[in-house]
Amino acid sequence: MIYSINETHEPNARSWVESANAGGSDFPIQNLPYGVFHCGKDRACIGVAIGDQVLNLCACAEDNLLDGVDEATLEACQDENLNELMGLGWQRWSALRRSIFHLLRDEFPRARDVAKHLVAMSTVRLMVPAAIGDYTDFYASIFHATNVGSMFRPDNPLLPNYKWVPIGYHGRASSIVASGTPVKRPSGQTKPDGSDVPVFGPTKRFDYELEVGVYVGTGNELGTTIAIGNAEQHAFGLCLVNDWSARDVQAWEYQPLGPFLAKNFSTTVSPWVVTLEALAPYRIPAFARPESDPVPLPYLASDENERYGGVDITLEVYLSTRAMRDQRLAAHRLSRGSFRDMYWTIAQLITHHASNGCNLQPGDLLASGTVSGNSKDARGCLLEITWKGSEPIQLPSGEQRRFLEDGDEVVVRGFCEKTGAARIGFGECIGMVLG
Ligand code: CA
């Protein structure tokens, strides 16, 4: 593990920003995730979430409030996205985290100078935080892969390559949208049951996929690889992802080359990027493979990955329909699972991606694939929850859902908590379906 537990993880540390100390806040001083917001000067600024506030990092850099960071870092803090900072490497990320931690800690003597660079999170527009050059979507949950496989190939649910190779496909970066952006129901080509020919029209099986995203920090040169032992040095931080999916389009188009228009019409990302250093207290062993499973090939294996490759993030999905909002009913929780259940680790995904010499670049987004667990309430998409629509869910409004209807809002949440560490959260990844 690159990052050791240090003063920035101290569970009793408090901030002079009072809302950061409230129990249950996603953004206590131990978190300090980065985002980008529209800062009112006709430009975007990098910010740090603290309690219910956003600290304008650009303004702090301009005001020389950031001690202990070098010139390159100060310049990167004044950019309009996180790419430059992502490319600087983990030692500089760590120095910046420490610097921000001191600025916001309760005993900081110049708190008044910093306070003028806070804005209420509820008043700012949060954006996609990086210029995402390339987006890759993996398939790293064996529970998801097995469930989906069982629906379509009951005799052979898990394809023979699954336990050997981290499966993924190249997604589309241009249609990645910020949390809160409405998502239009896509049209596509589908082949209705019992019909010999396909039709074109709005998807009838609109779904979400709960995923975790990894932002690449430093990249690798084309033609070079990333050893498993160095892989996490290339990961800047994590976010929440909703990989919207049109299941009927997917079922008809996916063979032989995989997902295409069923997936690339929209992907929603959460605004805050939680750094790997903030997640250090929540590192756990990699998923325990049954004895009968193959051990990973040597390039995907290391003792360190075995011991610390996992991250324990609780992940939840909530749904609210138009009727539920009209009746003022609370959003209904569809699932609660954990990122600990992933078959492949972040390090393995990065190493595998670059293993053929493919160059990763700062700001690339690698999504995990749908995060599903073994239990029924830990399934990360409606396809699994309703078993292809055959077991509809009942909502508190009396409505049923097999797939998403227009006006439905999907909210993904993620957080980490354990005794002896501060609870930290990812905020929300929200999207509403429009007809
Ligand atoms: Ca996916």
XYZ file of C-alpha atoms and ligand atoms in Angstrom:
436
model
C 0.000 0.000 0.000
C 1.491 3.368 -1.003
C -0.163 5.447 1.673
C 0.325 4.882 5.357
C -2.130 6.091 7.938
C -0.996 9.557 9.018
C -2.274 12.657 10.799
C -4.735 13.384 7.952
C -6.640 10.219 8.915
C -6.710 11.019 12.646
C -10.316 10.156 13.578
C -10.578 12.903 16.209
C -9.337 15.709 13.952
C -11.881 18.505 13.609
C -12.295 21.391 11.218
C -13.202 25.000 11.928
C -15.845 24.432 9.217
C -18.478 23.226 11.674
C -20.611 21.262 9.206
C -17.610 18.997 8.536
C -17.756 17.748 12.136
C -21.381 16.675 12.042
C -21.778 12.927 12.446
C -22.732 11.324 9.172
C -21.228 14.044 6.965
C -19.712 12.612 3.791
C -17.017 15.259 3.841
C -15.210 15.491 7.179
C -11.653 16.824 7.267
C -10.311 13.271 6.816
C -11.864 13.021 3.328
C -10.976 16.160 1.283
C -12.146 14.981 -2.149
C -11.519 17.086 -5.238
C -14.095 18.375 -7.680
C -14.631 21.125 -10.211
C -17.317 23.766 -9.925
C -18.545 26.712 -11.886
C -17.152 29.549 -9.830
C -19.089 32.445 -11.282
C -16.214 34.128 -13.102
C -17.233 32.495 -16.362
C -14.803 29.723 -15.612
C -14.431 26.508 -13.677
C -12.366 26.159 -10.513
C -11.029 23.182 -8.610
C -12.672 22.784 -5.228
C -12.408 20.575 -2.173
C -15.531 19.355 -0.366
C -15.569 20.129 3.349
C -18.833 19.613 5.250
C -21.559 21.383 3.293
C -19.033 23.805 1.774
C -16.666 23.877 -1.188
C -13.195 25.296 -0.664
C -12.019 27.191 -3.741
C -8.575 25.684 -4.229
C -7.692 28.048 -7.050
C -8.238 31.053 -4.780
C -6.223 29.429 -1.976
C -3.328 28.888 -4.368
C -3.530 32.470 -5.621
C -3.537 33.748 -2.036
C -0.467 31.692 -1.107
C -2.386 29.797 1.553
C -1.083 26.374 0.551
C 2.116 25.631 2.429
C 4.471 22.779 1.643
C 3.529 22.295 -2.011
C 5.672 23.090 -5.021
C 5.126 25.472 -7.918
C 3.828 22.766 -10.265
C 1.145 21.829 -7.741
C 0.122 25.471 -7.200
C -0.262 25.891 -10.950
C -2.286 22.689 -11.272
C -4.621 23.887 -8.505
C -5.483 26.918 -10.662
C -6.530 24.888 -13.692
C -10.107 24.351 -14.858
C -10.015 20.582 -14.406
C -8.077 18.004 -12.420
C -5.979 16.578 -15.260
C -2.799 18.531 -14.558
C -2.955 17.659 -10.860
C -3.673 14.027 -11.711
C -0.506 13.888 -13.787
C 1.760 15.137 -10.980
C 2.142 11.884 -9.097
C 1.330 10.530 -5.692
C 3.987 12.332 -3.651
C 2.640 15.698 -4.769
C -0.986 14.579 -4.242
C -0.019 13.570 -0.738
C 1.731 16.887 -0.005
C -1.334 18.793 -1.239
C -3.676 16.732 0.923
C -1.539 17.492 3.975
C -1.507 21.184 3.124
C -5.294 21.383 2.726
C -5.760 19.377 5.915
C -3.772 21.994 7.864
C -5.729 24.867 6.312
C -9.017 23.412 7.426
C -8.001 21.996 10.794
C -9.532 23.707 13.811
C -6.302 25.217 15.135
C -5.278 26.875 11.848
C -4.420 30.482 12.796
C -5.478 32.094 9.501
C -8.889 30.455 9.278
C -10.471 33.817 8.546
C -8.340 34.217 5.397
C -9.409 30.784 4.200
C -13.086 31.187 5.140
C -13.604 33.780 2.427
C -12.789 31.099 -0.140
C -15.656 28.841 0.953
C -18.925 28.634 -0.943
C -22.023 26.665 0.031
C -22.109 23.421 -1.930
C -25.858 23.802 -2.471
C -25.266 27.003 -4.468
C -22.624 25.801 -6.920
C -22.840 23.793 -10.118
C -20.546 20.787 -9.869
C -19.107 19.513 -13.127
C -17.384 16.448 -14.539
C -14.070 17.004 -12.740
C -11.647 15.913 -15.473
C -11.310 16.089 -19.235
C -11.820 12.355 -19.668
C -9.851 11.294 -22.709
C -10.732 7.625 -22.613
C -13.316 5.658 -20.694
C -13.105 1.922 -20.109
C -15.781 -0.162 -18.442
C -14.807 -3.428 -16.771
C -16.918 -6.355 -15.558
C -15.135 -7.058 -12.287
C -17.968 -8.477 -10.146
C -18.212 -12.223 -10.455
C -21.681 -12.089 -8.876
C -22.913 -9.705 -11.559
C -21.266 -11.716 -14.313
C -22.764 -14.954 -12.970
C -26.264 -13.507 -12.537
C -26.351 -11.973 -15.990
C -24.826 -15.114 -17.475
C -27.469 -17.305 -15.801
C -30.287 -15.321 -17.405
C -28.917 -15.634 -20.899
C -26.984 -18.932 -20.717
C -28.480 -20.997 -17.863
C -26.217 -23.975 -18.583
C -23.046 -21.955 -18.850
C -23.426 -18.774 -16.803
C -19.777 -17.820 -16.410
C -17.681 -17.831 -19.556
C -14.402 -19.768 -19.265
C -12.182 -16.682 -19.505
C -13.764 -14.868 -16.560
C -11.490 -16.084 -13.765
C -8.371 -15.498 -15.830
C -8.794 -12.152 -17.536
C -10.363 -8.905 -16.273
C -13.071 -8.413 -18.902
C -13.724 -4.906 -20.168
C -14.679 -2.842 -23.202
C -13.911 0.662 -24.382
C -16.760 3.011 -23.622
C -17.406 6.515 -24.839
C -16.038 9.583 -23.046
C -18.025 12.282 -24.875
C -21.317 11.291 -23.271
C -20.088 11.192 -19.666
C -22.230 13.702 -17.778
C -22.160 15.322 -14.365
C -24.418 14.138 -11.589
C -27.785 15.882 -11.801
C -27.870 15.950 -15.608
C -31.158 14.444 -16.860
C -30.730 11.376 -19.040
C -32.896 11.005 -22.118
C -34.419 7.618 -22.837
C -32.514 6.429 -25.887
C -33.970 4.870 -29.001
C -32.366 1.900 -30.608
C -32.780 -1.284 -32.532
C -34.368 -4.142 -30.613
C -35.792 -7.506 -31.526
C -39.083 -8.109 -29.694
C -39.716 -11.614 -28.338
C -41.373 -13.787 -30.960
C -40.583 -11.422 -33.802
C -38.349 -12.351 -36.713
C -37.268 -8.816 -37.460
C -36.037 -5.948 -35.303
C -37.767 -2.618 -34.747
C -36.407 0.841 -33.986
C -37.791 2.918 -31.104
C -37.392 4.036 -27.474
C -35.890 1.394 -25.192
C -38.442 -0.477 -23.073
C -35.790 -1.880 -20.746
C -34.010 1.160 -19.417
C -31.648 0.269 -16.569
C -28.920 1.732 -14.368
C -25.657 0.076 -13.302
C -24.064 0.903 -9.972
C -20.306 1.151 -10.453
C -17.171 2.651 -8.956
C -14.881 4.682 -11.204
C -11.101 4.989 -10.963
C -9.499 8.156 -12.329
C -6.071 7.485 -13.744
C -3.450 9.817 -12.304
C -0.036 9.510 -13.884
C -0.127 7.612 -17.145
C 2.282 5.309 -18.959
C 4.027 5.798 -22.266
C 2.652 3.959 -25.268
C 4.406 0.623 -25.507
C 5.233 0.425 -21.795
C 3.461 -1.572 -19.117
C 2.569 -1.039 -15.446
C 3.787 -3.645 -12.973
C 1.184 -4.783 -10.462
C 3.385 -3.461 -7.642
C 3.256 0.067 -9.114
C -0.338 0.033 -10.315
C -1.896 2.014 -7.477
C 0.601 4.832 -7.989
C -1.303 5.442 -11.227
C -4.704 5.761 -9.536
C -5.632 9.286 -8.463
C -8.941 8.523 -6.808
C -12.396 6.994 -6.972
C -15.884 8.215 -7.790
C -19.374 6.779 -8.244
C -20.587 5.876 -11.724
C -24.010 5.068 -13.147
C -23.581 3.226 -16.443
C -27.088 3.690 -17.897
C -28.022 0.719 -20.061
C -30.722 -0.115 -22.599
C -31.128 -3.862 -22.017
C -33.266 -4.622 -25.056
C -30.824 -2.808 -27.337
C -27.930 -4.582 -25.606
C -29.461 -8.050 -26.016
C -29.776 -7.590 -29.775
C -26.508 -5.812 -30.550
C -23.927 -7.256 -28.143
C -22.745 -10.256 -30.114
C -20.022 -10.590 -31.244
C -18.277 -7.340 -30.275
C -19.898 -6.343 -26.966
C -21.861 -3.280 -25.838
C -22.186 -0.332 -28.183
C -25.249 1.934 -28.470
C -26.927 0.260 -25.479
C -24.369 1.992 -23.258
C -22.817 5.008 -24.914
C -25.751 7.458 -24.825
C -24.975 8.610 -21.249
C -22.844 7.707 -18.255
C -23.216 9.725 -15.051
C -20.318 10.379 -12.664
C -20.405 11.782 -9.139
C -18.725 15.176 -8.777
C -16.230 14.349 -6.009
C -13.079 12.306 -6.459
C -12.056 10.596 -3.222
C -8.304 10.073 -3.251
C -6.692 6.725 -2.617
C -4.908 8.281 0.342
C -8.242 9.230 1.957
C -9.312 5.598 1.497
C -6.205 4.170 3.209
C -8.058 3.232 6.439
C -10.536 1.198 4.396
C -8.139 -1.051 2.532
C -8.822 -4.744 2.961
C -7.555 -7.968 1.418
C -8.474 -8.726 -2.168
C -11.604 -10.846 -2.680
C -11.019 -14.325 -1.292
C -11.138 -16.652 -4.277
C -12.419 -20.154 -3.621
C -9.651 -22.769 -3.532
C -10.930 -24.255 -6.760
C -10.461 -20.983 -8.680
C -7.259 -20.429 -10.645
C -4.656 -18.140 -9.090
C -4.130 -15.023 -11.213
C -1.335 -15.168 -13.773
C 1.947 -13.772 -12.377
C 1.591 -10.323 -13.970
C -1.711 -9.884 -12.099
C -0.507 -11.227 -8.758
C 1.399 -9.826 -5.793
C 1.379 -10.379 -2.045
C 0.588 -6.747 -1.488
C -2.399 -6.937 -3.803
C -3.618 -9.994 -1.922
C -3.289 -8.240 1.416
C -4.530 -4.703 0.632
C -5.993 -4.787 -2.889
C -9.609 -4.406 -1.796
C -11.493 -1.305 -0.663
C -14.462 -1.544 1.663
C -16.980 0.944 0.261
C -20.662 0.493 1.066
C -22.711 1.277 -2.025
C -26.430 2.018 -2.176
C -28.961 2.790 -4.879
C -32.204 4.691 -4.271
C -35.147 5.197 -6.600
C -37.832 7.847 -6.499
C -40.639 7.953 -9.025
C -42.707 10.967 -10.004
C -45.663 9.594 -8.019
C -43.450 9.049 -4.966
C -42.247 12.639 -5.108
C -45.821 13.891 -5.566
C -46.834 11.939 -2.471
C -43.710 13.170 -0.638
C -42.513 9.636 -0.090
C -38.833 9.106 0.681
C -36.692 7.523 -2.012
C -36.805 3.729 -1.882
C -33.560 1.827 -1.380
C -33.091 -0.753 -4.110
C -29.805 -2.252 -2.938
C -26.905 -2.110 -0.531
C -23.655 -3.822 -1.426
C -19.931 -3.372 -1.067
C -16.992 -2.796 -3.354
C -15.196 -5.462 -1.302
C -17.019 -8.105 -3.348
C -15.190 -7.360 -6.600
C -13.315 -10.307 -8.098
C -10.589 -8.108 -9.604
C -8.815 -5.315 -7.719
C -8.126 -1.773 -8.889
C -4.424 -2.647 -9.265
C -5.268 -5.659 -11.427
C -7.551 -3.574 -13.677
C -4.829 -0.951 -14.212
C -2.055 -3.482 -14.792
C -4.149 -5.552 -17.150
C -5.237 -2.472 -19.126
C -1.613 -1.479 -19.757
C -0.287 -5.031 -20.116
C -0.260 -4.844 -23.920
C 1.454 -1.445 -23.939
C -1.783 0.560 -24.099
C -1.069 4.041 -22.763
C -3.245 5.289 -19.934
C -3.416 9.044 -19.491
C -4.229 11.423 -16.638
C -7.992 11.797 -16.397
C -8.881 8.491 -18.031
C -11.811 6.841 -16.310
C -11.827 3.108 -15.593
C -15.198 1.940 -14.297
C -15.420 -1.274 -12.306
C -18.484 -2.811 -13.875
C -21.723 -3.341 -11.985
C -21.020 -3.905 -8.301
C -23.136 -6.841 -7.143
C -22.703 -9.060 -4.113
C -23.745 -12.575 -3.310
C -26.984 -11.634 -1.567
C -30.157 -10.604 -3.334
C -30.244 -7.124 -1.798
C -26.710 -6.416 -3.057
C -27.528 -6.519 -6.765
C -26.369 -3.436 -8.625
C -28.888 -3.106 -11.477
C -32.590 -3.720 -12.178
C -31.801 -6.495 -14.664
C -30.571 -8.556 -11.703
C -32.980 -7.218 -9.059
C -36.083 -7.986 -11.159
C -34.424 -10.962 -12.874
C -34.874 -9.618 -16.410
C -38.212 -8.076 -15.451
C -39.812 -11.325 -14.274
C -39.893 -10.320 -10.573
C -41.033 -6.687 -10.416
C -40.253 -4.626 -7.346
C -43.003 -3.055 -5.260
C -42.596 0.605 -4.373
C -44.095 2.441 -1.360
C -46.380 4.383 -3.748
C -48.049 1.117 -4.778
C -46.262 1.214 -8.125
C -44.215 -1.602 -9.586
C -41.003 -1.436 -11.547
C -39.382 -3.914 -13.878
C -37.213 -1.273 -15.534
C -36.990 2.531 -15.301
C -39.927 4.724 -16.304
C -39.805 8.367 -17.370
C -39.545 10.641 -14.343
C -37.696 8.044 -12.262
C -34.692 9.405 -10.404
C -31.793 7.105 -9.521
C -29.436 8.126 -6.716
C -26.205 6.229 -6.064
C -24.442 6.748 -2.730
C -21.186 5.417 -1.340
C -19.464 5.659 2.013
C -16.824 4.002 4.183
C -17.113 3.495 7.901
C -15.452 1.418 10.569
C -14.541 1.663 14.230
C -11.380 3.658 14.792
C -11.604 5.684 11.566
C -13.580 8.711 10.460
C -16.588 7.960 8.261
C -16.062 9.351 4.758
C -18.493 9.469 1.852
C -18.598 9.943 -1.886
C -21.657 12.195 -2.005
C -24.250 11.328 -4.609
C -24.450 10.380 -8.265
C -27.916 11.384 -9.468
C -29.802 11.157 -12.717
C -33.445 11.407 -13.792
C -34.898 9.623 -16.769
C -36.612 11.874 -19.295
C -38.906 10.642 -22.043
Ca -21.259 -1.402 -16.974
